[in-house]
């Protein structure tokens, strides 16, 4: 099996290392706090003294640190990559990914950026997903190794693309979570136990997920009319959610920005529009139209 380097041994990095060792890879690891390598060393990994030693000992080095500033700092002393591949699985912005890609290329290496759509316990199973972008040849060369970590999907040559979609998916998740928390706190304030309410909420959200494809098509086509549930009607419900929350002593801050955008659209004559029109409100093109 191939020799693989791993830099960063937090919860996710350790899970990545365990998956690589289970697949029989020779693993070289480095972490700023060497003590975190103990469990992987006990399972057969070798501890490197420096990040450069990790990179020079392998054709493929995976980095998983707290942020991209830490990645840049670690790679600052890495030179002479000579065609070796660096895979950065650290959460960051598209611009950070592109900057690191440029630095790796300048050092003679190949770069892949990755977005991990998983939690540590499911790394090494098909339930985990990692999105990759950057050097396609590098991805194809190391695909078998990367698929030991998760289901792998290559998105394209733009190194920032994996980061963009990672953050976009997380934005959808946090939007869902904010609604769940706001809704559950409201129900609890009315003496409905959260566990009881969750059954109703889960069924409702599953039904509403059927709207995702329609919203996506409307945003692609910039087609916001002929709404089944027009914004003017939805604004009544949103104002009642805000009012009821405040009356019950609940901060409506998790849902208030959505209400504000709906109100703005209705006030500008978009009362008959579909909820997807809020995407037009927050996009650069929509903001430009609104400013005119």
PDB file of C-alpha atoms in Angstrom:
ATOM      1  CA  UNK A   1       0.000   0.000   0.000  1.00  0.00           C
ATOM      2  CA  UNK A   2       1.034   3.604  -0.597  1.00  0.00           C
ATOM      3  CA  UNK A   3       2.789   5.691   2.030  1.00  0.00           C
ATOM      4  CA  UNK A   4       0.597   8.601   3.125  1.00  0.00           C
ATOM      5  CA  UNK A   5       1.392  11.663   5.221  1.00  0.00           C
ATOM      6  CA  UNK A   6      -1.065  13.193   7.659  1.00  0.00           C
ATOM      7  CA  UNK A   7      -0.627  16.614   9.257  1.00  0.00           C
ATOM      8  CA  UNK A   8      -3.103  17.517  12.008  1.00  0.00           C
ATOM      9  CA  UNK A   9      -4.390  15.057  14.581  1.00  0.00           C
ATOM     10  CA  UNK A  10      -7.505  16.593  16.041  1.00  0.00           C
ATOM     11  CA  UNK A  11     -10.674  14.522  16.171  1.00  0.00           C
ATOM     12  CA  UNK A  12     -11.113  14.547  12.396  1.00  0.00           C
ATOM     13  CA  UNK A  13      -7.416  14.082  11.602  1.00  0.00           C
ATOM     14  CA  UNK A  14      -7.207  11.101  13.945  1.00  0.00           C
ATOM     15  CA  UNK A  15     -10.277   9.559  12.304  1.00  0.00           C
ATOM     16  CA  UNK A  16      -8.634  10.009   8.892  1.00  0.00           C
ATOM     17  CA  UNK A  17      -5.456   8.344  10.182  1.00  0.00           C
ATOM     18  CA  UNK A  18      -7.360   5.406  11.631  1.00  0.00           C
ATOM     19  CA  UNK A  19      -9.138   4.841   8.309  1.00  0.00           C
ATOM     20  CA  UNK A  20      -5.835   4.913   6.404  1.00  0.00           C
ATOM     21  CA  UNK A  21      -4.231   2.443   8.798  1.00  0.00           C
ATOM     22  CA  UNK A  22      -7.215   0.092   8.528  1.00  0.00           C
ATOM     23  CA  UNK A  23      -6.632   0.046   4.766  1.00  0.00           C
ATOM     24  CA  UNK A  24      -2.994  -0.964   5.305  1.00  0.00           C
ATOM     25  CA  UNK A  25      -1.312   2.283   4.320  1.00  0.00           C
ATOM     26  CA  UNK A  26       2.096   3.243   5.700  1.00  0.00           C
ATOM     27  CA  UNK A  27       1.274   6.399   7.620  1.00  0.00           C
ATOM     28  CA  UNK A  28       3.605   9.256   8.576  1.00  0.00           C
ATOM     29  CA  UNK A  29       2.035  11.762  10.977  1.00  0.00           C
ATOM     30  CA  UNK A  30       2.869  15.146  12.470  1.00  0.00           C
ATOM     31  CA  UNK A  31       1.022  17.314  14.943  1.00  0.00           C
ATOM     32  CA  UNK A  32       2.105  20.416  16.825  1.00  0.00           C
ATOM     33  CA  UNK A  33       1.297  18.532  20.056  1.00  0.00           C
ATOM     34  CA  UNK A  34       3.033  15.212  19.478  1.00  0.00           C
ATOM     35  CA  UNK A  35       1.094  13.517  22.278  1.00  0.00           C
ATOM     36  CA  UNK A  36      -2.002  13.413  20.099  1.00  0.00           C
ATOM     37  CA  UNK A  37      -0.238  10.924  17.829  1.00  0.00           C
ATOM     38  CA  UNK A  38      -0.041   8.227  20.521  1.00  0.00           C
ATOM     39  CA  UNK A  39      -3.038   6.147  19.451  1.00  0.00           C
ATOM     40  CA  UNK A  40      -2.032   6.192  15.782  1.00  0.00           C
ATOM     41  CA  UNK A  41       1.565   5.303  16.612  1.00  0.00           C
ATOM     42  CA  UNK A  42       0.303   2.382  18.686  1.00  0.00           C
ATOM     43  CA  UNK A  43      -1.568   1.226  15.570  1.00  0.00           C
ATOM     44  CA  UNK A  44       1.516   1.423  13.357  1.00  0.00           C
ATOM     45  CA  UNK A  45       1.918   5.040  12.257  1.00  0.00           C
ATOM     46  CA  UNK A  46       5.342   6.705  12.267  1.00  0.00           C
ATOM     47  CA  UNK A  47       5.827  10.087  13.941  1.00  0.00           C
ATOM     48  CA  UNK A  48       7.680  12.722  11.927  1.00  0.00           C
ATOM     49  CA  UNK A  49       9.628  15.525  13.559  1.00  0.00           C
ATOM     50  CA  UNK A  50       8.586  18.211  11.069  1.00  0.00           C
ATOM     51  CA  UNK A  51       5.902  18.768   8.403  1.00  0.00           C
ATOM     52  CA  UNK A  52       8.668  18.721   5.786  1.00  0.00           C
ATOM     53  CA  UNK A  53       9.644  15.227   6.896  1.00  0.00           C
ATOM     54  CA  UNK A  54       6.061  14.074   6.382  1.00  0.00           C
ATOM     55  CA  UNK A  55       5.905  15.529   2.883  1.00  0.00           C
ATOM     56  CA  UNK A  56       9.330  14.266   1.837  1.00  0.00           C
ATOM     57  CA  UNK A  57       8.505  10.718   3.012  1.00  0.00           C
ATOM     58  CA  UNK A  58       5.337  10.357   0.940  1.00  0.00           C
ATOM     59  CA  UNK A  59       3.796  11.074  -2.436  1.00  0.00           C
ATOM     60  CA  UNK A  60       0.516  12.115  -0.810  1.00  0.00           C
ATOM     61  CA  UNK A  61       0.133  14.324   2.265  1.00  0.00           C
ATOM     62  CA  UNK A  62      -3.259  15.075   3.805  1.00  0.00           C
ATOM     63  CA  UNK A  63      -3.635  18.175   5.971  1.00  0.00           C
ATOM     64  CA  UNK A  64      -6.494  18.643   8.427  1.00  0.00           C
ATOM     65  CA  UNK A  65      -5.988  21.582  10.772  1.00  0.00           C
ATOM     66  CA  UNK A  66      -8.171  24.053  12.636  1.00  0.00           C
ATOM     67  CA  UNK A  67      -8.157  26.688   9.879  1.00  0.00           C
ATOM     68  CA  UNK A  68      -6.361  27.681   6.691  1.00  0.00           C
ATOM     69  CA  UNK A  69      -4.150  30.175   8.507  1.00  0.00           C
ATOM     70  CA  UNK A  70      -2.642  27.174  10.311  1.00  0.00           C
ATOM     71  CA  UNK A  71      -2.241  25.361   6.984  1.00  0.00           C
ATOM     72  CA  UNK A  72      -0.388  28.326   5.491  1.00  0.00           C
ATOM     73  CA  UNK A  73       1.863  28.487   8.558  1.00  0.00           C
ATOM     74  CA  UNK A  74       2.683  24.756   8.369  1.00  0.00           C
ATOM     75  CA  UNK A  75       3.396  24.852   4.642  1.00  0.00           C
ATOM     76  CA  UNK A  76       5.578  27.941   4.965  1.00  0.00           C
ATOM     77  CA  UNK A  77       8.638  25.792   5.552  1.00  0.00           C
ATOM     78  CA  UNK A  78       7.773  23.122   2.985  1.00  0.00           C
ATOM     79  CA  UNK A  79       9.806  23.370  -0.232  1.00  0.00           C
ATOM     80  CA  UNK A  80      10.810  21.132  -3.115  1.00  0.00           C
ATOM     81  CA  UNK A  81       7.565  19.186  -3.452  1.00  0.00           C
ATOM     82  CA  UNK A  82       8.750  17.697  -6.762  1.00  0.00           C
ATOM     83  CA  UNK A  83       5.324  16.599  -7.998  1.00  0.00           C
ATOM     84  CA  UNK A  84       4.058  15.388  -4.632  1.00  0.00           C
ATOM     85  CA  UNK A  85       0.375  15.904  -3.863  1.00  0.00           C
ATOM     86  CA  UNK A  86      -0.966  17.948  -0.972  1.00  0.00           C
ATOM     87  CA  UNK A  87      -4.624  17.416  -0.047  1.00  0.00           C
ATOM     88  CA  UNK A  88      -6.019  20.081   2.250  1.00  0.00           C
ATOM     89  CA  UNK A  89      -9.141  18.935   4.123  1.00  0.00           C
ATOM     90  CA  UNK A  90      -9.233  21.999   6.383  1.00  0.00           C
ATOM     91  CA  UNK A  91     -12.394  24.099   6.378  1.00  0.00           C
ATOM     92  CA  UNK A  92     -11.725  27.453   4.740  1.00  0.00           C
ATOM     93  CA  UNK A  93     -12.850  29.922   2.103  1.00  0.00           C
ATOM     94  CA  UNK A  94     -12.523  29.526  -1.674  1.00  0.00           C
ATOM     95  CA  UNK A  95      -9.958  32.332  -1.807  1.00  0.00           C
ATOM     96  CA  UNK A  96      -7.858  30.669   0.896  1.00  0.00           C
ATOM     97  CA  UNK A  97      -7.948  27.407  -1.047  1.00  0.00           C
ATOM     98  CA  UNK A  98      -6.797  29.133  -4.224  1.00  0.00           C
ATOM     99  CA  UNK A  99      -3.996  30.875  -2.347  1.00  0.00           C
ATOM    100  CA  UNK A 100      -2.728  27.605  -0.876  1.00  0.00           C
ATOM    101  CA  UNK A 101      -2.987  25.973  -4.296  1.00  0.00           C
ATOM    102  CA  UNK A 102      -0.755  28.690  -5.744  1.00  0.00           C
ATOM    103  CA  UNK A 103       1.792  28.229  -2.948  1.00  0.00           C
ATOM    104  CA  UNK A 104       1.894  24.453  -3.452  1.00  0.00           C
ATOM    105  CA  UNK A 105       2.300  24.876  -7.205  1.00  0.00           C
ATOM    106  CA  UNK A 106       5.115  27.375  -6.630  1.00  0.00           C
ATOM    107  CA  UNK A 107       6.872  24.727  -4.514  1.00  0.00           C
ATOM    108  CA  UNK A 108       6.529  22.231  -7.366  1.00  0.00           C
ATOM    109  CA  UNK A 109       3.609  20.233  -5.964  1.00  0.00           C
ATOM    110  CA  UNK A 110       0.072  19.302  -6.942  1.00  0.00           C
ATOM    111  CA  UNK A 111      -2.894  20.475  -4.871  1.00  0.00           C
ATOM    112  CA  UNK A 112      -6.349  19.220  -4.017  1.00  0.00           C
ATOM    113  CA  UNK A 113      -8.735  21.038  -1.748  1.00  0.00           C
ATOM    114  CA  UNK A 114     -11.393  19.037   0.037  1.00  0.00           C
ATOM    115  CA  UNK A 115     -14.611  19.674   1.906  1.00  0.00           C
ATOM    116  CA  UNK A 116     -15.480  17.003   4.462  1.00  0.00           C
ATOM    117  CA  UNK A 117     -19.235  16.467   4.702  1.00  0.00           C
ATOM    118  CA  UNK A 118     -19.075  14.078   7.638  1.00  0.00           C
ATOM    119  CA  UNK A 119     -18.393  13.726  11.340  1.00  0.00           C
ATOM    120  CA  UNK A 120     -15.359  11.777  12.630  1.00  0.00           C
ATOM    121  CA  UNK A 121     -17.200   8.547  13.587  1.00  0.00           C
ATOM    122  CA  UNK A 122     -18.304   7.858   9.998  1.00  0.00           C
ATOM    123  CA  UNK A 123     -14.942   8.531   8.330  1.00  0.00           C
ATOM    124  CA  UNK A 124     -13.874   5.376   6.507  1.00  0.00           C
ATOM    125  CA  UNK A 125     -17.450   4.439   5.599  1.00  0.00           C
ATOM    126  CA  UNK A 126     -19.514   5.128   2.439  1.00  0.00           C
ATOM    127  CA  UNK A 127     -21.749   7.395   4.546  1.00  0.00           C
ATOM    128  CA  UNK A 128     -18.985  10.010   4.666  1.00  0.00           C
ATOM    129  CA  UNK A 129     -18.548  12.322   1.682  1.00  0.00           C
ATOM    130  CA  UNK A 130     -15.548  14.459   0.755  1.00  0.00           C
ATOM    131  CA  UNK A 131     -15.779  16.948  -2.105  1.00  0.00           C
ATOM    132  CA  UNK A 132     -12.528  17.594  -4.001  1.00  0.00           C
ATOM    133  CA  UNK A 133     -11.355  20.223  -6.459  1.00  0.00           C
ATOM    134  CA  UNK A 134      -8.028  21.240  -7.943  1.00  0.00           C
ATOM    135  CA  UNK A 135      -5.537  19.083  -9.835  1.00  0.00           C
ATOM    136  CA  UNK A 136      -7.578  16.387 -11.555  1.00  0.00           C
ATOM    137  CA  UNK A 137      -4.539  14.261 -12.401  1.00  0.00           C
ATOM    138  CA  UNK A 138      -3.572  14.226  -8.736  1.00  0.00           C
ATOM    139  CA  UNK A 139      -7.112  13.220  -7.791  1.00  0.00           C
ATOM    140  CA  UNK A 140      -7.121  10.322 -10.240  1.00  0.00           C
ATOM    141  CA  UNK A 141      -3.664   9.198  -9.109  1.00  0.00           C
ATOM    142  CA  UNK A 142      -4.734   8.996  -5.472  1.00  0.00           C
ATOM    143  CA  UNK A 143      -8.417   8.219  -5.837  1.00  0.00           C
ATOM    144  CA  UNK A 144      -8.171   4.746  -4.316  1.00  0.00           C
ATOM    145  CA  UNK A 145      -6.473   6.131  -1.215  1.00  0.00           C
ATOM    146  CA  UNK A 146      -8.963   8.976  -0.896  1.00  0.00           C
ATOM    147  CA  UNK A 147     -11.869   6.546  -1.200  1.00  0.00           C
ATOM    148  CA  UNK A 148     -10.522   4.710   1.842  1.00  0.00           C
ATOM    149  CA  UNK A 149     -11.625   7.804   3.763  1.00  0.00           C
ATOM    150  CA  UNK A 150     -15.079   8.345   2.289  1.00  0.00           C
ATOM    151  CA  UNK A 151     -17.155   8.507  -0.815  1.00  0.00           C
ATOM    152  CA  UNK A 152     -15.177  10.928  -2.988  1.00  0.00           C
ATOM    153  CA  UNK A 153     -16.516  13.376  -5.550  1.00  0.00           C
ATOM    154  CA  UNK A 154     -14.329  15.507  -7.826  1.00  0.00           C
ATOM    155  CA  UNK A 155     -15.922  18.843  -8.753  1.00  0.00           C
ATOM    156  CA  UNK A 156     -13.477  20.544 -11.095  1.00  0.00           C
ATOM    157  CA  UNK A 157     -10.141  22.260 -11.592  1.00  0.00           C
ATOM    158  CA  UNK A 158     -10.943  25.404  -9.583  1.00  0.00           C
ATOM    159  CA  UNK A 159      -9.279  24.733  -6.240  1.00  0.00           C
ATOM    160  CA  UNK A 160     -11.868  26.919  -4.487  1.00  0.00           C
ATOM    161  CA  UNK A 161     -14.880  24.952  -5.677  1.00  0.00           C
ATOM    162  CA  UNK A 162     -14.847  22.262  -2.981  1.00  0.00           C
ATOM    163  CA  UNK A 163     -14.635  24.930  -0.299  1.00  0.00           C
ATOM    164  CA  UNK A 164     -17.491  26.892  -1.866  1.00  0.00           C
ATOM    165  CA  UNK A 165     -19.834  23.902  -1.963  1.00  0.00           C
ATOM    166  CA  UNK A 166     -18.726  22.773   1.495  1.00  0.00           C
ATOM    167  CA  UNK A 167     -19.700  26.169   2.921  1.00  0.00           C
ATOM    168  CA  UNK A 168     -22.899  26.273   0.850  1.00  0.00           C
ATOM    169  CA  UNK A 169     -24.013  22.904   2.195  1.00  0.00           C
ATOM    170  CA  UNK A 170     -23.144  23.975   5.729  1.00  0.00           C
ATOM    171  CA  UNK A 171     -25.179  27.160   5.232  1.00  0.00           C
ATOM    172  CA  UNK A 172     -28.190  24.993   4.367  1.00  0.00           C
ATOM    173  CA  UNK A 173     -27.570  22.879   7.458  1.00  0.00           C
ATOM    174  CA  UNK A 174     -27.273  25.866   9.786  1.00  0.00           C
ATOM    175  CA  UNK A 175     -30.402  27.407   8.288  1.00  0.00           C
ATOM    176  CA  UNK A 176     -32.256  24.187   9.042  1.00  0.00           C
ATOM    177  CA  UNK A 177     -30.839  24.018  12.569  1.00  0.00           C
ATOM    178  CA  UNK A 178     -31.756  27.643  13.306  1.00  0.00           C
ATOM    179  CA  UNK A 179     -35.352  26.979  12.295  1.00  0.00           C
ATOM    180  CA  UNK A 180     -35.475  23.783  14.337  1.00  0.00           C
ATOM    181  CA  UNK A 181     -34.144  25.542  17.431  1.00  0.00           C
ATOM    182  CA  UNK A 182     -36.492  28.550  17.075  1.00  0.00           C
ATOM    183  CA  UNK A 183     -39.490  26.291  16.530  1.00  0.00           C
ATOM    184  CA  UNK A 184     -38.674  23.969  19.407  1.00  0.00           C
ATOM    185  CA  UNK A 185     -38.070  26.784  21.887  1.00  0.00           C
ATOM    186  CA  UNK A 186     -41.460  28.261  20.935  1.00  0.00           C
ATOM    187  CA  UNK A 187     -43.193  24.924  21.481  1.00  0.00           C
ATOM    188  CA  UNK A 188     -41.436  24.398  24.811  1.00  0.00           C
ATOM    189  CA  UNK A 189     -42.502  27.859  25.952  1.00  0.00           C
ATOM    190  CA  UNK A 190     -46.061  26.629  25.447  1.00  0.00           C
ATOM    191  CA  UNK A 191     -45.365  23.597  27.666  1.00  0.00           C
ATOM    192  CA  UNK A 192     -45.032  21.167  24.756  1.00  0.00           C
ATOM    193  CA  UNK A 193     -42.066  18.856  25.482  1.00  0.00           C
ATOM    194  CA  UNK A 194     -39.333  19.072  22.843  1.00  0.00           C
ATOM    195  CA  UNK A 195     -39.358  15.296  22.294  1.00  0.00           C
ATOM    196  CA  UNK A 196     -43.072  15.362  21.608  1.00  0.00           C
ATOM    197  CA  UNK A 197     -42.793  18.347  19.274  1.00  0.00           C
ATOM    198  CA  UNK A 198     -39.885  16.811  17.359  1.00  0.00           C
ATOM    199  CA  UNK A 199     -42.157  14.151  15.854  1.00  0.00           C
ATOM    200  CA  UNK A 200     -44.406  16.800  14.341  1.00  0.00           C
ATOM    201  CA  UNK A 201     -41.455  18.931  13.259  1.00  0.00           C
ATOM    202  CA  UNK A 202     -39.556  16.086  11.588  1.00  0.00           C
ATOM    203  CA  UNK A 203     -42.584  15.040   9.530  1.00  0.00           C
ATOM    204  CA  UNK A 204     -43.243  18.662   8.533  1.00  0.00           C
ATOM    205  CA  UNK A 205     -39.660  19.331   7.466  1.00  0.00           C
ATOM    206  CA  UNK A 206     -39.501  16.118   5.464  1.00  0.00           C
ATOM    207  CA  UNK A 207     -42.596  17.238   3.559  1.00  0.00           C
ATOM    208  CA  UNK A 208     -41.120  20.706   2.989  1.00  0.00           C
ATOM    209  CA  UNK A 209     -37.892  19.238   1.586  1.00  0.00           C
ATOM    210  CA  UNK A 210     -39.944  18.324  -1.486  1.00  0.00           C
ATOM    211  CA  UNK A 211     -39.871  22.055  -2.299  1.00  0.00           C
ATOM    212  CA  UNK A 212     -36.079  22.172  -2.693  1.00  0.00           C
ATOM    213  CA  UNK A 213     -36.072  21.136  -6.360  1.00  0.00           C
ATOM    214  CA  UNK A 214     -38.736  23.720  -7.255  1.00  0.00           C
ATOM    215  CA  UNK A 215     -36.882  26.492  -5.406  1.00  0.00           C
ATOM    216  CA  UNK A 216     -33.656  25.516  -7.170  1.00  0.00           C
ATOM    217  CA  UNK A 217     -35.312  25.530 -10.614  1.00  0.00           C
ATOM    218  CA  UNK A 218     -36.869  28.940  -9.947  1.00  0.00           C
ATOM    219  CA  UNK A 219     -33.502  30.380  -8.891  1.00  0.00           C
ATOM    220  CA  UNK A 220     -31.808  28.959 -11.993  1.00  0.00           C
ATOM    221  CA  UNK A 221     -34.524  30.353 -14.259  1.00  0.00           C
ATOM    222  CA  UNK A 222     -35.028  33.600 -12.316  1.00  0.00           C
ATOM    223  CA  UNK A 223     -38.727  32.716 -12.263  1.00  0.00           C
ATOM    224  CA  UNK A 224     -40.465  33.838  -9.096  1.00  0.00           C
ATOM    225  CA  UNK A 225     -44.118  34.295 -10.093  1.00  0.00           C
ATOM    226  CA  UNK A 226     -47.083  31.899 -10.024  1.00  0.00           C
ATOM    227  CA  UNK A 227     -46.451  31.012  -6.412  1.00  0.00           C
ATOM    228  CA  UNK A 228     -48.499  28.376  -4.628  1.00  0.00           C
ATOM    229  CA  UNK A 229     -47.850  30.214  -1.362  1.00  0.00           C
ATOM    230  CA  UNK A 230     -47.203  33.880  -2.268  1.00  0.00           C
ATOM    231  CA  UNK A 231     -44.968  36.017  -0.102  1.00  0.00           C
ATOM    232  CA  UNK A 232     -47.794  38.341   0.983  1.00  0.00           C
ATOM    233  CA  UNK A 233     -49.499  35.373   2.608  1.00  0.00           C
ATOM    234  CA  UNK A 234     -46.258  34.078   4.081  1.00  0.00           C
ATOM    235  CA  UNK A 235     -45.477  37.500   5.549  1.00  0.00           C
ATOM    236  CA  UNK A 236     -48.622  37.288   7.700  1.00  0.00           C
ATOM    237  CA  UNK A 237     -47.356  34.015   9.196  1.00  0.00           C
ATOM    238  CA  UNK A 238     -43.844  35.387   9.672  1.00  0.00           C
ATOM    239  CA  UNK A 239     -45.092  38.496  11.494  1.00  0.00           C
ATOM    240  CA  UNK A 240     -47.185  36.255  13.746  1.00  0.00           C
ATOM    241  CA  UNK A 241     -44.133  34.092  14.510  1.00  0.00           C
ATOM    242  CA  UNK A 242     -42.161  37.192  15.517  1.00  0.00           C
ATOM    243  CA  UNK A 243     -45.018  38.611  17.576  1.00  0.00           C
ATOM    244  CA  UNK A 244     -45.733  35.339  19.379  1.00  0.00           C
ATOM    245  CA  UNK A 245     -42.053  34.786  20.120  1.00  0.00           C
ATOM    246  CA  UNK A 246     -41.718  38.207  21.697  1.00  0.00           C
ATOM    247  CA  UNK A 247     -44.919  37.788  23.709  1.00  0.00           C
ATOM    248  CA  UNK A 248     -43.516  34.533  25.110  1.00  0.00           C
ATOM    249  CA  UNK A 249     -40.200  36.155  25.980  1.00  0.00           C
ATOM    250  CA  UNK A 250     -38.313  34.416  23.168  1.00  0.00           C
ATOM    251  CA  UNK A 251     -35.703  36.194  21.047  1.00  0.00           C
ATOM    252  CA  UNK A 252     -36.849  35.767  17.411  1.00  0.00           C
ATOM    253  CA  UNK A 253     -33.375  36.563  16.120  1.00  0.00           C
ATOM    254  CA  UNK A 254     -32.833  33.204  14.423  1.00  0.00           C
ATOM    255  CA  UNK A 255     -35.745  33.751  12.039  1.00  0.00           C
ATOM    256  CA  UNK A 256     -36.027  37.550  11.954  1.00  0.00           C
ATOM    257  CA  UNK A 257     -33.649  38.062   8.981  1.00  0.00           C
ATOM    258  CA  UNK A 258     -35.890  35.900   6.790  1.00  0.00           C
ATOM    259  CA  UNK A 259     -38.956  37.861   7.872  1.00  0.00           C
ATOM    260  CA  UNK A 260     -37.157  41.122   7.073  1.00  0.00           C
ATOM    261  CA  UNK A 261     -36.307  39.970   3.554  1.00  0.00           C
ATOM    262  CA  UNK A 262     -39.887  38.821   2.899  1.00  0.00           C
ATOM    263  CA  UNK A 263     -41.212  42.152   4.183  1.00  0.00           C
ATOM    264  CA  UNK A 264     -38.838  44.077   1.898  1.00  0.00           C
ATOM    265  CA  UNK A 265     -39.872  42.055  -1.142  1.00  0.00           C
ATOM    266  CA  UNK A 266     -43.565  42.543  -0.434  1.00  0.00           C
ATOM    267  CA  UNK A 267     -43.103  46.284   0.138  1.00  0.00           C
ATOM    268  CA  UNK A 268     -41.446  46.543  -3.295  1.00  0.00           C
ATOM    269  CA  UNK A 269     -44.420  44.916  -4.976  1.00  0.00           C
ATOM    270  CA  UNK A 270     -43.351  41.275  -4.820  1.00  0.00           C
ATOM    271  CA  UNK A 271     -46.256  40.041  -2.727  1.00  0.00           C
ATOM    272  CA  UNK A 272     -47.276  37.533  -5.398  1.00  0.00           C
ATOM    273  CA  UNK A 273     -43.763  36.065  -5.643  1.00  0.00           C
ATOM    274  CA  UNK A 274     -42.634  32.633  -4.498  1.00  0.00           C
ATOM    275  CA  UNK A 275     -40.365  32.202  -1.449  1.00  0.00           C
ATOM    276  CA  UNK A 276     -37.474  31.575  -3.868  1.00  0.00           C
ATOM    277  CA  UNK A 277     -37.533  35.308  -4.627  1.00  0.00           C
ATOM    278  CA  UNK A 278     -35.660  35.823  -1.346  1.00  0.00           C
ATOM    279  CA  UNK A 279     -32.653  34.396  -3.195  1.00  0.00           C
ATOM    280  CA  UNK A 280     -32.967  37.320  -5.580  1.00  0.00           C
ATOM    281  CA  UNK A 281     -33.021  39.682  -2.595  1.00  0.00           C
ATOM    282  CA  UNK A 282     -29.670  38.491  -1.255  1.00  0.00           C
ATOM    283  CA  UNK A 283     -27.826  37.936  -4.545  1.00  0.00           C
ATOM    284  CA  UNK A 284     -25.587  40.610  -6.008  1.00  0.00           C
ATOM    285  CA  UNK A 285     -27.859  40.969  -9.042  1.00  0.00           C
ATOM    286  CA  UNK A 286     -30.972  41.209  -6.881  1.00  0.00           C
ATOM    287  CA  UNK A 287     -29.363  43.797  -4.616  1.00  0.00           C
ATOM    288  CA  UNK A 288     -28.442  45.883  -7.640  1.00  0.00           C
ATOM    289  CA  UNK A 289     -32.009  45.808  -8.930  1.00  0.00           C
ATOM    290  CA  UNK A 290     -33.366  46.709  -5.487  1.00  0.00           C
ATOM    291  CA  UNK A 291     -31.044  49.709  -5.263  1.00  0.00           C
ATOM    292  CA  UNK A 292     -32.299  51.195  -8.528  1.00  0.00           C
TER     293      UNK A 292
END
